[in-house]
Structure formats: C-alpha cells, structure tokens
Amino acid sequence: MKAPAAGLPVPTAERLVLGGALLASLVLVWLATRQPAAVAGFVGGLIGLGALGWMLRPRAEPGEPEYALPDWSVTVAAIDRGDAAVAITDRAGRLVCANPLYEQWFTAQHAPPRLPVDNASLERLAKAARAGWRDGAGQADLIERDHLRWKAAVLRAGRGDDYLVWNFTALSPPDLVGELIPHFEGKLGRALAGAGLTLAIVDPDGKVRAATPGFAARTTGDPAAILTGKDFADLMYQDESDRISWARDGKRGAPLSLFYLPVADPDAAAAPDYDQTPSLILVADNGTGIGGGGGEGGAGAAHLEALLAQLPLGLAMADRDGRLLFANTAFMRAAGRDGEAPPTYPTDLVVQEDKGPISDAVRRFAQGPANSGDIAVRLKGLAEDPVTLSLAGVRGLGEAAVLLGLTDNTEETRLKRQVAQATKMQAVGQLAGGVAHDFNNVLTAILGTCDLMLFRHTPGDSDYDDIQQIRANSNRAASLTRQLLAFSRQQTLRPEVLQLPDVVTDITHMLRRLIGEKILLTVTHDRDLGPVRADPTQLEQVIVNLCVNARDAMLAKSEHGKLTLATRKISAAQVRDMQGGIMPQVDYTALIVQDTGSGIAPENLGKIFEPFFTTKDLGKGTGLGLSTVYGIVKQSGGFIFADSEVGRGTTFSVYLPVHHATKSDTVRPELVEGSSLLSPKPETEWSGGGRILLVEDEDMVRAVAQRALTRAGFEVTTASDGDEGLEIVQRGDPFDMIVSDVVMPAMDGPSMIREVRKLRPAMPVLFMSGYAEEQLRKELDLDNVEFLPKPFSVQQISDKVGAVLAAAKG
C-alpha cells in the first residue's frame, strides 16, 4: 500500500494556501468598490482578526512537544519487513497503511479483522481486535486459509489510542513425519515387529523417508541398515498374479499385505494433496490376497479372515467386480442380517434405488490409486434409517480390491428416535397446556351463564332440560381440559408417600366390575417393595386407563382374555443391565399391566402416547387415555414403556423411583409440597357480605364472576387488568378481599398483589386461572393466598370467596 505523498511540509503548504486566499480577497474587494479606503479598511480588519486569533491560539505547555501531522511514508518504510506482515487500522476499521508482505498475503482490499480466512479464524481475529481496543493488546494464535497458517498480534497505538497495529507471522505446517520417525525406533517399532508388522514412510516420489528396524531387517537382513533415499518399489517383488513379497526373498517369498495411509493433518481445514503427501505403508508378512488360491496364500487368507472376524467393526472385502469375498459377523449384524451367510454382492443388502450407486462406488475405489470415502445407503427392511457405508481401495491383497465398513448403529438410531419422540411430546404438551387454558376461560363463561339461567328456570320449564344439557356437555369438556393438562404435565398433584400395592388393592374391586366377568383379572405383588411418592388419585387414574385400554384390546380379539396387574421390585443393578441409558440407575417400584389382546402394530407403537391418537372406531375413544397416563407418570418423576406383539398382547411397564423418607415427609399430607396455595381448608359458611375487588381481563369471565358474587350478597368492583386494579386500591377504596386472574396483559395478578400488599399487607387474595396451579407455582410465591382453578361454577366461586373471608375474619 502506498502512503500519502510527502511533498512540501504541511505548515509551508498551509501558508501558501492562506496567502493566495488573502490576495484573491483583496482583488475582489478592489474590483467591487474601486475605493482605496475600502481596501485599506478590509486589510485593517483582517490584521485585527489575525492578531486576535494569534492571541487565542492553543499553546503547548512548557516542555510539551508540538506534533506535526503524520507522514505515512515514514511509517511504511518503518514496517517494511520480510518476515512479518504489518498493517495499521483506525477506529473505523479502515486500512491506513500496510507493508508489501501484507498485500502479498491478504491484498490491500481487506482490512483486519475482516480477512479472507475461514470462519473460525475470523472469530479469533475479531476477539483479538476487541481485546486490542479494550486492553491495549490482543492475539490470535491460529489463522488459517487453505494450506497457509499464521498467528496474529495486535497492539493499540497512537497519541489518542486511535490505531491498531497488526502483526502477522507465518506458522510452519506440522511436521507429522518428523513426529512419527522417533517412534519407529522405539517401543512401537519393536511391538510391530513382534506382531509380524513393519512400517515405512515413503515420499510421493517413491523414495523411503524412514522405516522401522523390522522393515530394514526384512529388506536387507540388517536392522540397523539405513534405507533413506532408496526406491520403495526396488525393495518389493510383484509376480504375475499381483502378489507382493519381499524382493530379498524373490519368487519364493511369502505374500505380503500392504496398507497405505497418507501422512496428513486430520484437523486441517482443506483436504490433503495426495500427490504431495508422504504415505505411511504398513506391511503385514502374514497377509495374502483374499481368495487368491491355496498353498501359503490360502493359509494367509484364512489367518487374515480370522483376524477380521474378531474385530467389533463391521468389515467386508469385495473384488474388482463387486463380489463379496468375506464379511465378518459385525458387518452382517450391522446390515440387519445377523446369523445369515454373506450375500454374493453387497448390493443385495440395500434397497433397489441404492444398488447402482454402490456398484459404481465399488468399481471406482477398486481402480486407480488407493482412496477412501463414504456413501449413504438404505438397507432392506430398514429403509427409513439411512446408514453410512465406508469404502477404501486396497492393494496387494490379490482379488480383494475394496474394503467395506458398516457400523451397527441400531442403538444410536433408537436413541435418536427416543429423543425426537420426547421433543415432540414436550412441544405437543406445551401446546395442549395453552389450549386448555384458553378453553377453561370459555368454559367458565358457559358454566356460569348456565348456572345463572338455572336460577330463573325450574324443573318442568321448557328451557330447563336444554340448559342442563349445555351444562353437562360443558362439564364433559372441562374433563377433557383436565386430561390435556395431565398430558402436558401442568396439572396440580398432591403427592403422598405410599405403597403401590395399597393403591392397586383399593381399586381392584372396581376394576373387576369395570372389565367384566369374561376377563380374568390376576393381581400379584413382590415383597419388600420400596415406597413411592405420587398422587394416589392420579395413580388410580393411570391404572384405570391402562386396564380399560387392555379390556378393549382383548374384547376386540375375542370374548375372553386375561389381564395381569403386578408390582415389581427393580434394583439399580437391574436398571443398569437394561442398558437403555434413559432411566437413572436408582431403585424403582414398577407397575406391570399385561393383557392378551390384539396387540399394537409396530408403526403405531411410537404414537400411542400422543394426544388424540387412537386406533378405536370412530366415537369410541377420545385418544386422551394413554396421553393422560404418560403425563401423570412423567410429572410424578417416573417412566413408562410399552412392549407389544400383534396377536399376542401388550405389556405396559410403569417405573416409579423409590422414595427415601426424610424428616419432613408425612403420609397423606394436607399440603402440596413447597406451596400453601391449595390448602384444602374446610369451606366455612359466610353470610356477612363484603366488598370485593374483581380483576379479570376476559370480559365474559369477569361478567359471570361479578354476577355470581353480587347474587351471593357481595359488593363487587371490577377491573380489566392489573394496572386498573392497582389504581383502584391506591385511591383508598376499602375492600375486604381481592379476586384476581393470574395471567393478564401488562401487569399480571401476582405483580399487582405485591404492590397492593405494600399498602394493605393483610389483604386476603383469591387467584383464579385456567392454568393449573402446578404450572403457576413460581409466579404465586406469595403468602396468604388461595387458588380457584377454572372452570368454576357460580356456587363454587361464591363458596370459595365466603370461605376465604371467613378464614380471614376468624
């Protein structure tokens, strides 16, 4: 980059410009006036202004140097180095100047940190720039582009710290060959020689760079012989059948197996240039061309096959025509053919659409230089899960030309499906919880309106039955929302420390009537079962839902069946033996529900816990039974799994962690742990009236609640959101109680109550919400508050308000 021209000194240039401007001004004044007096007055004025400016000019303190404007040509000359690229940027990120080496490496069109390098390097440069402006210095240890590598140092400079000086120095590529050579003469070389293996590093021109003592002994007879510079091909012998042996042994030498590996940095951003990369050659003196015939070669082939058969990696060998010569057990297992004989061609393992690409890939890797690569294929019977088939060209193995690798990723695929299923269930659960909240608001208005209408219509009235029908259907819809909340794990649980067999015993009689006389119910329990902590009511719902599903499945198959309920003790060691990786390795108490029904088809087994999914006939199921079970079990900290065989039956296994008692545990607690919001306090009769502030953003819910409370004898003042409710309280209006929604636009209910409590600390509060209290627990972290879930009836809200006031006055 060229610096600005040096030319005249800056002060001299400024004087010339200033003098020219004054002379031009005098000429203009003379031409305009033609009066000497005017010209003299103008000159006098300029002299006065000049004198005033001279007196007011900024002056340097004594001893402080005066700086001239920068001459960048001097800077360019100073940074002209051959060993480092130097660039200077200003605060705007503009390139001020740079030396020739910088222009050669990065060009003058790019200013640091925005250089033509990879993304990781750009991030390191940006971090160094921020450190330079902030701390005065920064550095980036590695900057890469293609095969080039640098390190960068940045320094803040200038009188006002307005510049960054960048210094780039080149890094030499890692000497992988130099790192390997010392190991050849050490333990690695001796260990390989003991196993019948030797190593040599060969340059692209075919010359030996280094070799292990074992390689030197086999080629020359002297382990200390120096082979550097010798032609590798001269040390080997190849016969007409492409079998390779040591040149020192001649035609009678035992066949060898040669494996090539480019000595390249595996972490390099760009692929290595194989024409310029040395090769690491492994020579196995016990190998041979697989399928190459009998004699010594046949014995070597059998030995190599036995070695590959013991490896846990799925490996196979194919000839140039694509025929499989060998495949180990791991390869066949990964291909989904465990226990079967290898097919004639590898293409027999994949779907029709992938046969052509595999054939082309085998032919490509069987010819030319030894390369490797991967191809995605779909196996027969597992077409929905593509797998990776690795191919590598091999030489010196007789008929074998391509090495195939296939990894058994069944477990990985299963885990991926489970993670995807869990993610989907979580998303659906969040959606279900939101839908239930909005639906609860609508149901509150419907139920409340029905109740108010029933006060005006008595049995026998023409509209009475219709209103009752609306109310009954609304209650049924409310039950559906509770099931949605259960699935989304947002319902309110009242956990207790209990024994699972006790819960099963309590409902066994009801289950017998529920499933009917034609189905045999068998109940068994293990001894010494650990206690669990769960809501007994919800556990009963889990058992009932599973038994009802089992009943329907058995009756769909025949008129009879057998239903087995069992509780099992599952130790942490048994969980570890399951090797599922999903359940923590702790003790569990398990509930097993097994039927002899029609079973679940494999394609449906992964969907049974989704809401509204059902295989029953239209009108015979909502699809929420198993989704409710899933939500309750997961919210209780447990796990549920389903195993099914079509035509044989289904087994559901529910695992609940064993609860270890603490001092704070009580049996059948009256409070939900960590909260006093749902205290099941006895409803108390209240007939004293009172002033109520009702805060609700939904107009229809607010209208129903206001009418219900007014009818119960309360004086009600309404507000449409938290801000309006707080303003009413701040005006000083006396209230005996506040009834508020929780989630509202602008200021929500809990935020409003916190502000109200600053004015009225003892104000009783009743929260109402379409969300479950379990979901709102963190937001409702307040003392002396009660909760009323939506939907509620006119009688329920009136009774609840009366009970809260009675408790507050008592």
PDB file of C-alpha atoms in Angstrom, residues 37-210:
ATOM      1  CA  ALA A  37     -10.284  53.471   1.684  1.00  0.00           C
ATOM      2  CA  ALA A  38     -12.469  50.374   1.496  1.00  0.00           C
ATOM      3  CA  VAL A  39      -9.474  48.211   0.610  1.00  0.00           C
ATOM      4  CA  ALA A  40      -7.475  49.708   3.474  1.00  0.00           C
ATOM      5  CA  GLY A  41     -10.357  49.079   5.902  1.00  0.00           C
ATOM      6  CA  PHE A  42     -10.634  45.466   4.756  1.00  0.00           C
ATOM      7  CA  VAL A  43      -6.881  44.952   5.224  1.00  0.00           C
ATOM      8  CA  GLY A  44      -7.064  46.509   8.691  1.00  0.00           C
ATOM      9  CA  GLY A  45      -9.929  44.223   9.676  1.00  0.00           C
ATOM     10  CA  LEU A  46      -8.006  41.138   8.541  1.00  0.00           C
ATOM     11  CA  ILE A  47      -4.969  42.241  10.504  1.00  0.00           C
ATOM     12  CA  GLY A  48      -7.126  42.694  13.628  1.00  0.00           C
ATOM     13  CA  LEU A  49      -8.750  39.298  13.277  1.00  0.00           C
ATOM     14  CA  GLY A  50      -5.372  37.713  12.659  1.00  0.00           C
ATOM     15  CA  ALA A  51      -3.941  39.294  15.808  1.00  0.00           C
ATOM     16  CA  LEU A  52      -6.946  38.110  17.865  1.00  0.00           C
ATOM     17  CA  GLY A  53      -6.594  34.561  16.509  1.00  0.00           C
ATOM     18  CA  TRP A  54      -2.859  34.609  17.305  1.00  0.00           C
ATOM     19  CA  MET A  55      -3.548  35.550  20.915  1.00  0.00           C
ATOM     20  CA  LEU A  56      -6.287  32.917  21.335  1.00  0.00           C
ATOM     21  CA  ARG A  57      -4.387  30.047  19.653  1.00  0.00           C
ATOM     22  CA  PRO A  58      -3.819  26.908  21.764  1.00  0.00           C
ATOM     23  CA  ARG A  59      -0.328  26.849  23.127  1.00  0.00           C
ATOM     24  CA  ALA A  60       1.696  23.885  24.275  1.00  0.00           C
ATOM     25  CA  GLU A  61       2.593  23.703  27.901  1.00  0.00           C
ATOM     26  CA  PRO A  62       6.213  24.343  28.723  1.00  0.00           C
ATOM     27  CA  GLY A  63       8.194  21.263  27.895  1.00  0.00           C
ATOM     28  CA  GLU A  64       5.356  19.645  25.884  1.00  0.00           C
ATOM     29  CA  PRO A  65       6.406  18.800  22.312  1.00  0.00           C
ATOM     30  CA  GLU A  66       4.398  20.018  19.328  1.00  0.00           C
ATOM     31  CA  TYR A  67       3.447  17.243  16.916  1.00  0.00           C
ATOM     32  CA  ALA A  68       3.342  17.526  13.186  1.00  0.00           C
ATOM     33  CA  LEU A  69       0.711  15.713  11.121  1.00  0.00           C
ATOM     34  CA  PRO A  70       1.676  12.072  10.447  1.00  0.00           C
ATOM     35  CA  ASP A  71       3.774  11.312   7.391  1.00  0.00           C
ATOM     36  CA  TRP A  72       2.639   7.773   6.482  1.00  0.00           C
ATOM     37  CA  SER A  73       5.519   7.255   4.059  1.00  0.00           C
ATOM     38  CA  VAL A  74       7.845   7.134   7.037  1.00  0.00           C
ATOM     39  CA  THR A  75       5.563   4.525   8.702  1.00  0.00           C
ATOM     40  CA  VAL A  76       5.524   2.389   5.567  1.00  0.00           C
ATOM     41  CA  ALA A  77       9.293   2.448   5.409  1.00  0.00           C
ATOM     42  CA  ALA A  78       9.493   1.505   9.104  1.00  0.00           C
ATOM     43  CA  ILE A  79       7.199  -1.537   8.816  1.00  0.00           C
ATOM     44  CA  ASP A  80       8.657  -2.883   5.568  1.00  0.00           C
ATOM     45  CA  ARG A  81       9.720  -6.307   6.880  1.00  0.00           C
ATOM     46  CA  GLY A  82      10.263  -9.589   5.095  1.00  0.00           C
ATOM     47  CA  ASP A  83       9.425 -11.865   7.996  1.00  0.00           C
ATOM     48  CA  ALA A  84       6.052 -10.431   9.061  1.00  0.00           C
ATOM     49  CA  ALA A  85       3.006  -8.778   7.527  1.00  0.00           C
ATOM     50  CA  VAL A  86       2.179  -5.488   9.268  1.00  0.00           C
ATOM     51  CA  ALA A  87      -0.974  -3.413   8.884  1.00  0.00           C
ATOM     52  CA  ILE A  88      -2.395  -0.366  10.680  1.00  0.00           C
ATOM     53  CA  THR A  89      -6.153   0.253  11.015  1.00  0.00           C
ATOM     54  CA  ASP A  90      -8.083   3.167  12.534  1.00  0.00           C
ATOM     55  CA  ARG A  91     -11.132   3.104  14.806  1.00  0.00           C
ATOM     56  CA  ALA A  92     -13.421   2.929  11.761  1.00  0.00           C
ATOM     57  CA  GLY A  93     -11.783  -0.344  10.737  1.00  0.00           C
ATOM     58  CA  ARG A  94     -10.144   1.205   7.678  1.00  0.00           C
ATOM     59  CA  LEU A  95      -6.739   0.098   6.484  1.00  0.00           C
ATOM     60  CA  VAL A  96      -4.404   3.102   6.948  1.00  0.00           C
ATOM     61  CA  CYS A  97      -1.215   1.505   5.693  1.00  0.00           C
ATOM     62  CA  ALA A  98       0.422  -1.900   5.292  1.00  0.00           C
ATOM     63  CA  ASN A  99       3.724  -3.348   4.219  1.00  0.00           C
ATOM     64  CA  PRO A 100       4.230  -5.280   0.943  1.00  0.00           C
ATOM     65  CA  LEU A 101       4.138  -8.693   2.635  1.00  0.00           C
ATOM     66  CA  TYR A 102       0.637  -7.929   3.968  1.00  0.00           C
ATOM     67  CA  GLU A 103      -0.504  -7.024   0.443  1.00  0.00           C
ATOM     68  CA  GLN A 104       1.008 -10.287  -0.831  1.00  0.00           C
ATOM     69  CA  TRP A 105      -0.765 -12.424   1.802  1.00  0.00           C
ATOM     70  CA  PHE A 106      -4.117 -10.669   2.184  1.00  0.00           C
ATOM     71  CA  THR A 107      -4.260  -7.859  -0.501  1.00  0.00           C
ATOM     72  CA  ALA A 108      -4.967  -4.207   0.264  1.00  0.00           C
ATOM     73  CA  GLN A 109      -8.706  -4.712  -0.285  1.00  0.00           C
ATOM     74  CA  HIS A 110      -9.061  -6.474   3.090  1.00  0.00           C
ATOM     75  CA  ALA A 111      -8.521  -4.787   6.435  1.00  0.00           C
ATOM     76  CA  PRO A 112      -8.112  -6.815   9.609  1.00  0.00           C
ATOM     77  CA  PRO A 113     -10.004  -8.367  11.261  1.00  0.00           C
ATOM     78  CA  ARG A 114     -12.063  -8.925   8.061  1.00  0.00           C
ATOM     79  CA  LEU A 115      -9.541 -11.045   6.150  1.00  0.00           C
ATOM     80  CA  PRO A 116     -10.101 -13.801   3.559  1.00  0.00           C
ATOM     81  CA  VAL A 117      -9.727 -16.692   6.040  1.00  0.00           C
ATOM     82  CA  ASP A 118     -12.029 -19.391   7.424  1.00  0.00           C
ATOM     83  CA  ASN A 119     -14.877 -18.638   9.852  1.00  0.00           C
ATOM     84  CA  ALA A 120     -13.063 -19.887  12.949  1.00  0.00           C
ATOM     85  CA  SER A 121     -10.119 -17.642  12.140  1.00  0.00           C
ATOM     86  CA  LEU A 122     -12.427 -14.653  11.612  1.00  0.00           C
ATOM     87  CA  GLU A 123     -13.852 -15.189  15.108  1.00  0.00           C
ATOM     88  CA  ARG A 124     -10.368 -15.313  16.615  1.00  0.00           C
ATOM     89  CA  LEU A 125      -9.360 -12.109  14.767  1.00  0.00           C
ATOM     90  CA  ALA A 126     -12.500 -10.296  15.916  1.00  0.00           C
ATOM     91  CA  LYS A 127     -11.795 -11.350  19.510  1.00  0.00           C
ATOM     92  CA  ALA A 128      -8.206 -10.103  19.213  1.00  0.00           C
ATOM     93  CA  ALA A 129      -9.438  -6.745  17.853  1.00  0.00           C
ATOM     94  CA  ARG A 130     -11.847  -6.312  20.761  1.00  0.00           C
ATOM     95  CA  ALA A 131      -9.076  -7.136  23.214  1.00  0.00           C
ATOM     96  CA  GLY A 132      -6.779  -4.651  21.480  1.00  0.00           C
ATOM     97  CA  TRP A 133      -9.227  -1.753  21.757  1.00  0.00           C
ATOM     98  CA  ARG A 134     -10.185  -2.720  25.317  1.00  0.00           C
ATOM     99  CA  ASP A 135      -6.895  -3.848  26.894  1.00  0.00           C
ATOM    100  CA  GLY A 136      -4.294  -2.372  24.574  1.00  0.00           C
ATOM    101  CA  ALA A 137      -3.150  -5.725  23.160  1.00  0.00           C
ATOM    102  CA  GLY A 138      -4.579  -8.956  21.810  1.00  0.00           C
ATOM    103  CA  GLN A 139      -3.597 -12.012  19.854  1.00  0.00           C
ATOM    104  CA  ALA A 140      -4.954 -14.803  17.660  1.00  0.00           C
ATOM    105  CA  ASP A 141      -2.883 -17.965  17.896  1.00  0.00           C
ATOM    106  CA  LEU A 142      -4.068 -19.579  14.667  1.00  0.00           C
ATOM    107  CA  ILE A 143      -5.289 -18.031  11.412  1.00  0.00           C
ATOM    108  CA  GLU A 144      -5.899 -20.458   8.514  1.00  0.00           C
ATOM    109  CA  ARG A 145      -6.647 -20.263   4.811  1.00  0.00           C
ATOM    110  CA  ASP A 146      -6.254 -23.281   2.587  1.00  0.00           C
ATOM    111  CA  HIS A 147      -2.790 -24.645   3.471  1.00  0.00           C
ATOM    112  CA  LEU A 148      -1.493 -21.369   4.938  1.00  0.00           C
ATOM    113  CA  ARG A 149      -1.325 -20.706   8.696  1.00  0.00           C
ATOM    114  CA  TRP A 150      -0.440 -17.568  10.624  1.00  0.00           C
ATOM    115  CA  LYS A 151      -0.563 -16.137  14.118  1.00  0.00           C
ATOM    116  CA  ALA A 152      -1.536 -12.526  14.733  1.00  0.00           C
ATOM    117  CA  ALA A 153      -0.668  -9.971  17.418  1.00  0.00           C
ATOM    118  CA  VAL A 154      -2.455  -6.624  17.736  1.00  0.00           C
ATOM    119  CA  LEU A 155      -1.325  -3.519  19.653  1.00  0.00           C
ATOM    120  CA  ARG A 156      -3.222  -0.296  20.306  1.00  0.00           C
ATOM    121  CA  ALA A 157      -1.115   2.791  19.377  1.00  0.00           C
ATOM    122  CA  GLY A 158      -1.276   6.478  18.522  1.00  0.00           C
ATOM    123  CA  ARG A 159      -1.409   9.680  20.588  1.00  0.00           C
ATOM    124  CA  GLY A 160      -5.133   9.185  21.146  1.00  0.00           C
ATOM    125  CA  ASP A 161      -5.006   5.373  21.043  1.00  0.00           C
ATOM    126  CA  ASP A 162      -6.830   5.634  17.717  1.00  0.00           C
ATOM    127  CA  TYR A 163      -4.964   2.943  15.780  1.00  0.00           C
ATOM    128  CA  LEU A 164      -4.366  -0.794  15.905  1.00  0.00           C
ATOM    129  CA  VAL A 165      -1.052  -2.208  14.697  1.00  0.00           C
ATOM    130  CA  TRP A 166      -1.471  -5.772  13.371  1.00  0.00           C
ATOM    131  CA  ASN A 167       1.496  -8.129  13.120  1.00  0.00           C
ATOM    132  CA  PHE A 168       1.098 -11.415  11.202  1.00  0.00           C
ATOM    133  CA  THR A 169       3.777 -14.120  11.216  1.00  0.00           C
ATOM    134  CA  ALA A 170       3.610 -17.357   9.246  1.00  0.00           C
ATOM    135  CA  LEU A 171       3.430 -20.709  11.010  1.00  0.00           C
ATOM    136  CA  SER A 172       5.197 -23.693   9.548  1.00  0.00           C
ATOM    137  CA  PRO A 173       2.932 -26.695   8.883  1.00  0.00           C
ATOM    138  CA  PRO A 174       3.163 -29.503  11.445  1.00  0.00           C
ATOM    139  CA  ASP A 175       5.909 -31.974  10.648  1.00  0.00           C
ATOM    140  CA  LEU A 176       3.929 -35.173  11.057  1.00  0.00           C
ATOM    141  CA  VAL A 177       6.686 -37.255   9.514  1.00  0.00           C
ATOM    142  CA  GLY A 178       9.212 -35.846  11.951  1.00  0.00           C
ATOM    143  CA  GLU A 179       6.882 -36.720  14.824  1.00  0.00           C
ATOM    144  CA  LEU A 180       6.483 -40.313  13.625  1.00  0.00           C
ATOM    145  CA  ILE A 181      10.126 -41.176  12.918  1.00  0.00           C
ATOM    146  CA  PRO A 182      11.270 -41.285  16.599  1.00  0.00           C
ATOM    147  CA  HIS A 183       8.548 -43.838  17.344  1.00  0.00           C
ATOM    148  CA  PHE A 184       9.842 -46.188  14.631  1.00  0.00           C
ATOM    149  CA  GLU A 185      12.991 -46.961  16.593  1.00  0.00           C
ATOM    150  CA  GLY A 186      11.201 -47.129  19.958  1.00  0.00           C
ATOM    151  CA  LYS A 187       8.624 -49.399  21.537  1.00  0.00           C
ATOM    152  CA  LEU A 188       6.185 -49.021  18.641  1.00  0.00           C
ATOM    153  CA  GLY A 189       8.652 -50.386  16.115  1.00  0.00           C
ATOM    154  CA  ARG A 190       9.606 -53.310  18.362  1.00  0.00           C
ATOM    155  CA  ALA A 191       5.952 -54.136  19.141  1.00  0.00           C
ATOM    156  CA  LEU A 192       5.008 -54.136  15.468  1.00  0.00           C
ATOM    157  CA  ALA A 193       7.971 -56.325  14.561  1.00  0.00           C
ATOM    158  CA  GLY A 194       6.913 -58.832  17.216  1.00  0.00           C
ATOM    159  CA  ALA A 195       3.456 -58.993  15.623  1.00  0.00           C
ATOM    160  CA  GLY A 196       4.897 -59.558  12.145  1.00  0.00           C
ATOM    161  CA  LEU A 197       4.214 -55.975  11.018  1.00  0.00           C
ATOM    162  CA  THR A 198       6.652 -53.383   9.654  1.00  0.00           C
ATOM    163  CA  LEU A 199       6.311 -49.724   8.760  1.00  0.00           C
ATOM    164  CA  ALA A 200       7.867 -47.375   6.263  1.00  0.00           C
ATOM    165  CA  ILE A 201       7.274 -43.755   5.295  1.00  0.00           C
ATOM    166  CA  VAL A 202       7.525 -43.204   1.546  1.00  0.00           C
ATOM    167  CA  ASP A 203       7.666 -39.817  -0.181  1.00  0.00           C
ATOM    168  CA  PRO A 204       5.444 -39.056  -3.192  1.00  0.00           C
ATOM    169  CA  ASP A 205       8.404 -39.777  -5.493  1.00  0.00           C
ATOM    170  CA  GLY A 206       8.591 -43.347  -4.165  1.00  0.00           C
ATOM    171  CA  LYS A 207      11.707 -42.842  -2.032  1.00  0.00           C
ATOM    172  CA  VAL A 208      11.864 -44.196   1.509  1.00  0.00           C
ATOM    173  CA  ARG A 209      11.962 -41.427   4.117  1.00  0.00           C
ATOM    174  CA  ALA A 210      12.151 -43.652   7.211  1.00  0.00           C
TER     175      ALA A 210
END
